[in-house]
Amino acid sequence: MRHEKPLLFISSPIIRKYRFTPITEEESTSVFQPENTRAVERINDLTVSENSLAQESPMIQQELEATQLFRERLEYLQHPFRKELYAPLEIITENGVIKGKLHNLENEIVWINSNKEITSIRIEEILDILWKQQSFTI
């Protein structure tokens, strides 16, 4: 048995993503520096930043890395489809556990929609993010 038509055909529009970048006009009063002076400035900047990192205590650096990790996970969850897919989340802080759906992420604050009220949490206060009783990873 041959079929002339496909057994299943779903008609859907073509999905394209466009990124809008505004065009800004720049003034033509540019100042150029020789390449060798820029290289020296870059080396000086790198040594200063390495010295400042070495002076920070390892505990502070671990907290910064953990905060950055939670920020990346929350930015991943910011997409509208993922908000619905990974709901409900459990945000563990020192004050307790907040269970709900991710509402918004602004700078250093996470907004969680739980029991028809919105709760704000600072990213530094987050100890762990759970989804289905397991630590959420990307």
mmCIF file with all atom_site columns, C-alpha atoms in Angstrom:
data_model
loop_
_atom_site.group_PDB
_atom_site.id
_atom_site.type_symbol
_atom_site.label_atom_id
_atom_site.label_alt_id
_atom_site.label_comp_id
_atom_site.label_asym_id
_atom_site.label_entity_id
_atom_site.label_seq_id
_atom_site.pdbx_PDB_ins_code
_atom_site.Cartn_x
_atom_site.Cartn_y
_atom_site.Cartn_z
_atom_site.occupancy
_atom_site.B_iso_or_equiv
_atom_site.pdbx_formal_charge
_atom_site.auth_seq_id
_atom_site.auth_comp_id
_atom_site.auth_asym_id
_atom_site.auth_atom_id
_atom_site.pdbx_PDB_model_num
ATOM 1   C CA . MET A 1 1   ? 0.000  0.000  0.000  1.00 0.00 ? 1   MET A CA 1
ATOM 2   C CA . ARG A 1 2   ? 1.414  3.312  -1.086 1.00 0.00 ? 2   ARG A CA 1
ATOM 3   C CA . HIS A 1 3   ? 0.108  6.571  0.175  1.00 0.00 ? 3   HIS A CA 1
ATOM 4   C CA . GLU A 1 4   ? 0.141  9.604  -2.062 1.00 0.00 ? 4   GLU A CA 1
ATOM 5   C CA . LYS A 1 5   ? -0.036 12.055 0.842  1.00 0.00 ? 5   LYS A CA 1
ATOM 6   C CA . PRO A 1 6   ? 1.997  12.020 4.015  1.00 0.00 ? 6   PRO A CA 1
ATOM 7   C CA . LEU A 1 7   ? 0.288  10.435 6.986  1.00 0.00 ? 7   LEU A CA 1
ATOM 8   C CA . LEU A 1 8   ? 0.916  13.412 9.216  1.00 0.00 ? 8   LEU A CA 1
ATOM 9   C CA . PHE A 1 9   ? 1.516  16.963 8.085  1.00 0.00 ? 9   PHE A CA 1
ATOM 10  C CA . ILE A 1 10  ? 1.548  19.912 10.438 1.00 0.00 ? 10  ILE A CA 1
ATOM 11  C CA . SER A 1 11  ? 1.335  23.325 8.881  1.00 0.00 ? 11  SER A CA 1
ATOM 12  C CA . SER A 1 12  ? 3.236  25.905 10.924 1.00 0.00 ? 12  SER A CA 1
ATOM 13  C CA . PRO A 1 13  ? 4.814  29.279 10.259 1.00 0.00 ? 13  PRO A CA 1
ATOM 14  C CA . ILE A 1 14  ? 8.537  29.656 9.835  1.00 0.00 ? 14  ILE A CA 1
ATOM 15  C CA . ILE A 1 15  ? 10.182 30.776 13.066 1.00 0.00 ? 15  ILE A CA 1
ATOM 16  C CA . ARG A 1 16  ? 12.934 33.337 12.741 1.00 0.00 ? 16  ARG A CA 1
ATOM 17  C CA . LYS A 1 17  ? 14.685 35.287 15.436 1.00 0.00 ? 17  LYS A CA 1
ATOM 18  C CA . TYR A 1 18  ? 15.722 38.829 14.704 1.00 0.00 ? 18  TYR A CA 1
ATOM 19  C CA . ARG A 1 19  ? 18.022 40.821 16.895 1.00 0.00 ? 19  ARG A CA 1
ATOM 20  C CA . PHE A 1 20  ? 17.529 44.572 16.795 1.00 0.00 ? 20  PHE A CA 1
ATOM 21  C CA . THR A 1 21  ? 20.691 46.600 17.113 1.00 0.00 ? 21  THR A CA 1
ATOM 22  C CA . PRO A 1 22  ? 20.250 50.354 17.079 1.00 0.00 ? 22  PRO A CA 1
ATOM 23  C CA . ILE A 1 23  ? 22.552 52.274 14.789 1.00 0.00 ? 23  ILE A CA 1
ATOM 24  C CA . THR A 1 24  ? 24.467 55.007 16.519 1.00 0.00 ? 24  THR A CA 1
ATOM 25  C CA . GLU A 1 25  ? 26.382 57.690 14.755 1.00 0.00 ? 25  GLU A CA 1
ATOM 26  C CA . GLU A 1 26  ? 29.886 58.286 15.970 1.00 0.00 ? 26  GLU A CA 1
ATOM 27  C CA . GLU A 1 27  ? 31.903 61.414 15.684 1.00 0.00 ? 27  GLU A CA 1
ATOM 28  C CA . SER A 1 28  ? 34.933 61.290 13.451 1.00 0.00 ? 28  SER A CA 1
ATOM 29  C CA . THR A 1 29  ? 37.303 62.780 16.012 1.00 0.00 ? 29  THR A CA 1
ATOM 30  C CA . SER A 1 30  ? 39.187 59.578 16.739 1.00 0.00 ? 30  SER A CA 1
ATOM 31  C CA . VAL A 1 31  ? 42.565 59.542 18.420 1.00 0.00 ? 31  VAL A CA 1
ATOM 32  C CA . PHE A 1 32  ? 44.877 56.703 17.499 1.00 0.00 ? 32  PHE A CA 1
ATOM 33  C CA . GLN A 1 33  ? 47.635 55.335 19.700 1.00 0.00 ? 33  GLN A CA 1
ATOM 34  C CA . PRO A 1 34  ? 50.516 53.178 18.587 1.00 0.00 ? 34  PRO A CA 1
ATOM 35  C CA . GLU A 1 35  ? 50.008 49.455 19.238 1.00 0.00 ? 35  GLU A CA 1
ATOM 36  C CA . ASN A 1 36  ? 53.004 49.092 21.565 1.00 0.00 ? 36  ASN A CA 1
ATOM 37  C CA . THR A 1 37  ? 51.576 51.569 24.128 1.00 0.00 ? 37  THR A CA 1
ATOM 38  C CA . ARG A 1 38  ? 48.248 49.699 24.252 1.00 0.00 ? 38  ARG A CA 1
ATOM 39  C CA . ALA A 1 39  ? 50.031 46.400 24.948 1.00 0.00 ? 39  ALA A CA 1
ATOM 40  C CA . VAL A 1 40  ? 51.866 47.927 27.913 1.00 0.00 ? 40  VAL A CA 1
ATOM 41  C CA . GLU A 1 41  ? 48.564 49.274 29.310 1.00 0.00 ? 41  GLU A CA 1
ATOM 42  C CA . ARG A 1 42  ? 46.931 45.844 28.967 1.00 0.00 ? 42  ARG A CA 1
ATOM 43  C CA . ILE A 1 43  ? 49.793 44.135 30.821 1.00 0.00 ? 43  ILE A CA 1
ATOM 44  C CA . ASN A 1 44  ? 49.560 46.696 33.641 1.00 0.00 ? 44  ASN A CA 1
ATOM 45  C CA . ASP A 1 45  ? 45.800 46.181 33.908 1.00 0.00 ? 45  ASP A CA 1
ATOM 46  C CA . LEU A 1 46  ? 46.204 42.395 34.082 1.00 0.00 ? 46  LEU A CA 1
ATOM 47  C CA . THR A 1 47  ? 48.819 42.559 36.847 1.00 0.00 ? 47  THR A CA 1
ATOM 48  C CA . VAL A 1 48  ? 46.667 44.918 38.915 1.00 0.00 ? 48  VAL A CA 1
ATOM 49  C CA . SER A 1 49  ? 43.602 42.668 38.650 1.00 0.00 ? 49  SER A CA 1
ATOM 50  C CA . GLU A 1 50  ? 45.634 39.544 39.523 1.00 0.00 ? 50  GLU A CA 1
ATOM 51  C CA . ASN A 1 51  ? 47.072 41.257 42.606 1.00 0.00 ? 51  ASN A CA 1
ATOM 52  C CA . SER A 1 52  ? 43.631 42.325 43.799 1.00 0.00 ? 52  SER A CA 1
ATOM 53  C CA . LEU A 1 53  ? 42.274 38.771 43.352 1.00 0.00 ? 53  LEU A CA 1
ATOM 54  C CA . ALA A 1 54  ? 45.190 37.312 45.302 1.00 0.00 ? 54  ALA A CA 1
ATOM 55  C CA . GLN A 1 55  ? 44.504 39.684 48.212 1.00 0.00 ? 55  GLN A CA 1
ATOM 56  C CA . GLU A 1 56  ? 40.855 38.602 48.541 1.00 0.00 ? 56  GLU A CA 1
ATOM 57  C CA . SER A 1 57  ? 40.251 35.744 50.913 1.00 0.00 ? 57  SER A CA 1
ATOM 58  C CA . PRO A 1 58  ? 39.362 32.368 49.370 1.00 0.00 ? 58  PRO A CA 1
ATOM 59  C CA . MET A 1 59  ? 36.021 32.367 51.221 1.00 0.00 ? 59  MET A CA 1
ATOM 60  C CA . ILE A 1 60  ? 34.899 35.582 49.528 1.00 0.00 ? 60  ILE A CA 1
ATOM 61  C CA . GLN A 1 61  ? 36.007 34.275 46.146 1.00 0.00 ? 61  GLN A CA 1
ATOM 62  C CA . GLN A 1 62  ? 33.994 31.057 46.647 1.00 0.00 ? 62  GLN A CA 1
ATOM 63  C CA . GLU A 1 63  ? 30.903 33.102 47.517 1.00 0.00 ? 63  GLU A CA 1
ATOM 64  C CA . LEU A 1 64  ? 31.361 35.201 44.378 1.00 0.00 ? 64  LEU A CA 1
ATOM 65  C CA . GLU A 1 65  ? 31.675 32.072 42.242 1.00 0.00 ? 65  GLU A CA 1
ATOM 66  C CA . ALA A 1 66  ? 28.549 30.572 43.820 1.00 0.00 ? 66  ALA A CA 1
ATOM 67  C CA . THR A 1 67  ? 26.621 33.808 43.266 1.00 0.00 ? 67  THR A CA 1
ATOM 68  C CA . GLN A 1 68  ? 27.743 33.889 39.626 1.00 0.00 ? 68  GLN A CA 1
ATOM 69  C CA . LEU A 1 69  ? 26.683 30.246 39.206 1.00 0.00 ? 69  LEU A CA 1
ATOM 70  C CA . PHE A 1 70  ? 23.201 30.951 40.606 1.00 0.00 ? 70  PHE A CA 1
ATOM 71  C CA . ARG A 1 71  ? 22.936 34.048 38.394 1.00 0.00 ? 71  ARG A CA 1
ATOM 72  C CA . GLU A 1 72  ? 23.702 31.958 35.269 1.00 0.00 ? 72  GLU A CA 1
ATOM 73  C CA . ARG A 1 73  ? 21.108 29.356 36.260 1.00 0.00 ? 73  ARG A CA 1
ATOM 74  C CA . LEU A 1 74  ? 18.459 32.002 36.913 1.00 0.00 ? 74  LEU A CA 1
ATOM 75  C CA . GLU A 1 75  ? 19.213 33.762 33.612 1.00 0.00 ? 75  GLU A CA 1
ATOM 76  C CA . TYR A 1 76  ? 18.745 30.396 31.894 1.00 0.00 ? 76  TYR A CA 1
ATOM 77  C CA . LEU A 1 77  ? 15.393 29.984 33.635 1.00 0.00 ? 77  LEU A CA 1
ATOM 78  C CA . GLN A 1 78  ? 14.317 33.521 32.637 1.00 0.00 ? 78  GLN A CA 1
ATOM 79  C CA . HIS A 1 79  ? 13.039 32.325 29.220 1.00 0.00 ? 79  HIS A CA 1
ATOM 80  C CA . PRO A 1 80  ? 9.182  32.211 29.232 1.00 0.00 ? 80  PRO A CA 1
ATOM 81  C CA . PHE A 1 81  ? 8.992  28.551 28.181 1.00 0.00 ? 81  PHE A CA 1
ATOM 82  C CA . ARG A 1 82  ? 11.522 27.468 30.819 1.00 0.00 ? 82  ARG A CA 1
ATOM 83  C CA . LYS A 1 83  ? 9.634  29.408 33.499 1.00 0.00 ? 83  LYS A CA 1
ATOM 84  C CA . GLU A 1 84  ? 6.662  27.123 32.874 1.00 0.00 ? 84  GLU A CA 1
ATOM 85  C CA . LEU A 1 85  ? 8.707  23.979 32.312 1.00 0.00 ? 85  LEU A CA 1
ATOM 86  C CA . TYR A 1 86  ? 10.763 24.194 35.502 1.00 0.00 ? 86  TYR A CA 1
ATOM 87  C CA . ALA A 1 87  ? 7.923  25.251 37.803 1.00 0.00 ? 87  ALA A CA 1
ATOM 88  C CA . PRO A 1 88  ? 7.782  24.993 40.776 1.00 0.00 ? 88  PRO A CA 1
ATOM 89  C CA . LEU A 1 89  ? 11.294 25.811 41.931 1.00 0.00 ? 89  LEU A CA 1
ATOM 90  C CA . GLU A 1 90  ? 12.473 25.684 45.515 1.00 0.00 ? 90  GLU A CA 1
ATOM 91  C CA . ILE A 1 91  ? 14.859 28.462 46.497 1.00 0.00 ? 91  ILE A CA 1
ATOM 92  C CA . ILE A 1 92  ? 16.777 27.626 49.670 1.00 0.00 ? 92  ILE A CA 1
ATOM 93  C CA . THR A 1 93  ? 18.018 30.548 51.773 1.00 0.00 ? 93  THR A CA 1
ATOM 94  C CA . GLU A 1 94  ? 19.195 30.934 55.357 1.00 0.00 ? 94  GLU A CA 1
ATOM 95  C CA . ASN A 1 95  ? 15.696 32.140 56.304 1.00 0.00 ? 95  ASN A CA 1
ATOM 96  C CA . GLY A 1 96  ? 13.942 29.083 54.849 1.00 0.00 ? 96  GLY A CA 1
ATOM 97  C CA . VAL A 1 97  ? 12.631 27.549 51.647 1.00 0.00 ? 97  VAL A CA 1
ATOM 98  C CA . ILE A 1 98  ? 10.545 29.483 49.122 1.00 0.00 ? 98  ILE A CA 1
ATOM 99  C CA . LYS A 1 99  ? 8.612  27.367 46.642 1.00 0.00 ? 99  LYS A CA 1
ATOM 100 C CA . GLY A 1 100 ? 7.093  28.888 43.528 1.00 0.00 ? 100 GLY A CA 1
ATOM 101 C CA . LYS A 1 101 ? 7.481  29.908 39.914 1.00 0.00 ? 101 LYS A CA 1
ATOM 102 C CA . LEU A 1 102 ? 10.201 32.305 38.743 1.00 0.00 ? 102 LEU A CA 1
ATOM 103 C CA . HIS A 1 103 ? 8.538  35.656 38.071 1.00 0.00 ? 103 HIS A CA 1
ATOM 104 C CA . ASN A 1 104 ? 11.378 38.000 37.172 1.00 0.00 ? 104 ASN A CA 1
ATOM 105 C CA . LEU A 1 105 ? 15.115 38.586 37.507 1.00 0.00 ? 105 LEU A CA 1
ATOM 106 C CA . GLU A 1 106 ? 16.402 42.138 37.926 1.00 0.00 ? 106 GLU A CA 1
ATOM 107 C CA . ASN A 1 107 ? 20.057 42.954 38.655 1.00 0.00 ? 107 ASN A CA 1
ATOM 108 C CA . GLU A 1 108 ? 20.649 41.324 42.067 1.00 0.00 ? 108 GLU A CA 1
ATOM 109 C CA . ILE A 1 109 ? 17.036 40.438 42.936 1.00 0.00 ? 109 ILE A CA 1
ATOM 110 C CA . VAL A 1 110 ? 14.969 37.361 42.028 1.00 0.00 ? 110 VAL A CA 1
ATOM 111 C CA . TRP A 1 111 ? 11.170 37.583 42.152 1.00 0.00 ? 111 TRP A CA 1
ATOM 112 C CA . ILE A 1 112 ? 9.331  34.322 42.941 1.00 0.00 ? 112 ILE A CA 1
ATOM 113 C CA . ASN A 1 113 ? 5.560  33.931 42.508 1.00 0.00 ? 113 ASN A CA 1
ATOM 114 C CA . SER A 1 114 ? 4.391  31.712 45.366 1.00 0.00 ? 114 SER A CA 1
ATOM 115 C CA . ASN A 1 115 ? 0.790  31.278 46.562 1.00 0.00 ? 115 ASN A CA 1
ATOM 116 C CA . LYS A 1 116 ? -0.408 34.281 44.543 1.00 0.00 ? 116 LYS A CA 1
ATOM 117 C CA . GLU A 1 117 ? 2.095  36.618 46.189 1.00 0.00 ? 117 GLU A CA 1
ATOM 118 C CA . ILE A 1 118 ? 5.455  37.727 44.855 1.00 0.00 ? 118 ILE A CA 1
ATOM 119 C CA . THR A 1 119 ? 8.526  37.332 47.062 1.00 0.00 ? 119 THR A CA 1
ATOM 120 C CA . SER A 1 120 ? 11.875 39.005 46.408 1.00 0.00 ? 120 SER A CA 1
ATOM 121 C CA . ILE A 1 121 ? 15.205 37.353 47.203 1.00 0.00 ? 121 ILE A CA 1
ATOM 122 C CA . ARG A 1 122 ? 18.715 38.715 46.784 1.00 0.00 ? 122 ARG A CA 1
ATOM 123 C CA . ILE A 1 123 ? 20.956 36.399 44.741 1.00 0.00 ? 123 ILE A CA 1
ATOM 124 C CA . GLU A 1 124 ? 23.664 36.520 47.436 1.00 0.00 ? 124 GLU A CA 1
ATOM 125 C CA . GLU A 1 125 ? 21.223 34.974 49.938 1.00 0.00 ? 125 GLU A CA 1
ATOM 126 C CA . ILE A 1 126 ? 20.515 31.884 47.790 1.00 0.00 ? 126 ILE A CA 1
ATOM 127 C CA . LEU A 1 127 ? 22.121 28.690 49.069 1.00 0.00 ? 127 LEU A CA 1
ATOM 128 C CA . ASP A 1 128 ? 20.641 26.319 46.482 1.00 0.00 ? 128 ASP A CA 1
ATOM 129 C CA . ILE A 1 129 ? 18.007 26.049 43.738 1.00 0.00 ? 129 ILE A CA 1
ATOM 130 C CA . LEU A 1 130 ? 15.988 22.818 43.717 1.00 0.00 ? 130 LEU A CA 1
ATOM 131 C CA . TRP A 1 131 ? 13.721 21.392 41.042 1.00 0.00 ? 131 TRP A CA 1
ATOM 132 C CA . LYS A 1 132 ? 11.936 18.127 41.847 1.00 0.00 ? 132 LYS A CA 1
ATOM 133 C CA . GLN A 1 133 ? 13.943 17.810 45.086 1.00 0.00 ? 133 GLN A CA 1
ATOM 134 C CA . GLN A 1 134 ? 17.263 17.867 43.202 1.00 0.00 ? 134 GLN A CA 1
ATOM 135 C CA . SER A 1 135 ? 19.782 20.654 42.779 1.00 0.00 ? 135 SER A CA 1
ATOM 136 C CA . PHE A 1 136 ? 19.093 22.436 39.487 1.00 0.00 ? 136 PHE A CA 1
ATOM 137 C CA . THR A 1 137 ? 21.932 22.321 36.950 1.00 0.00 ? 137 THR A CA 1
ATOM 138 C CA . ILE A 1 138 ? 22.099 23.592 33.394 1.00 0.00 ? 138 ILE A CA 1
#
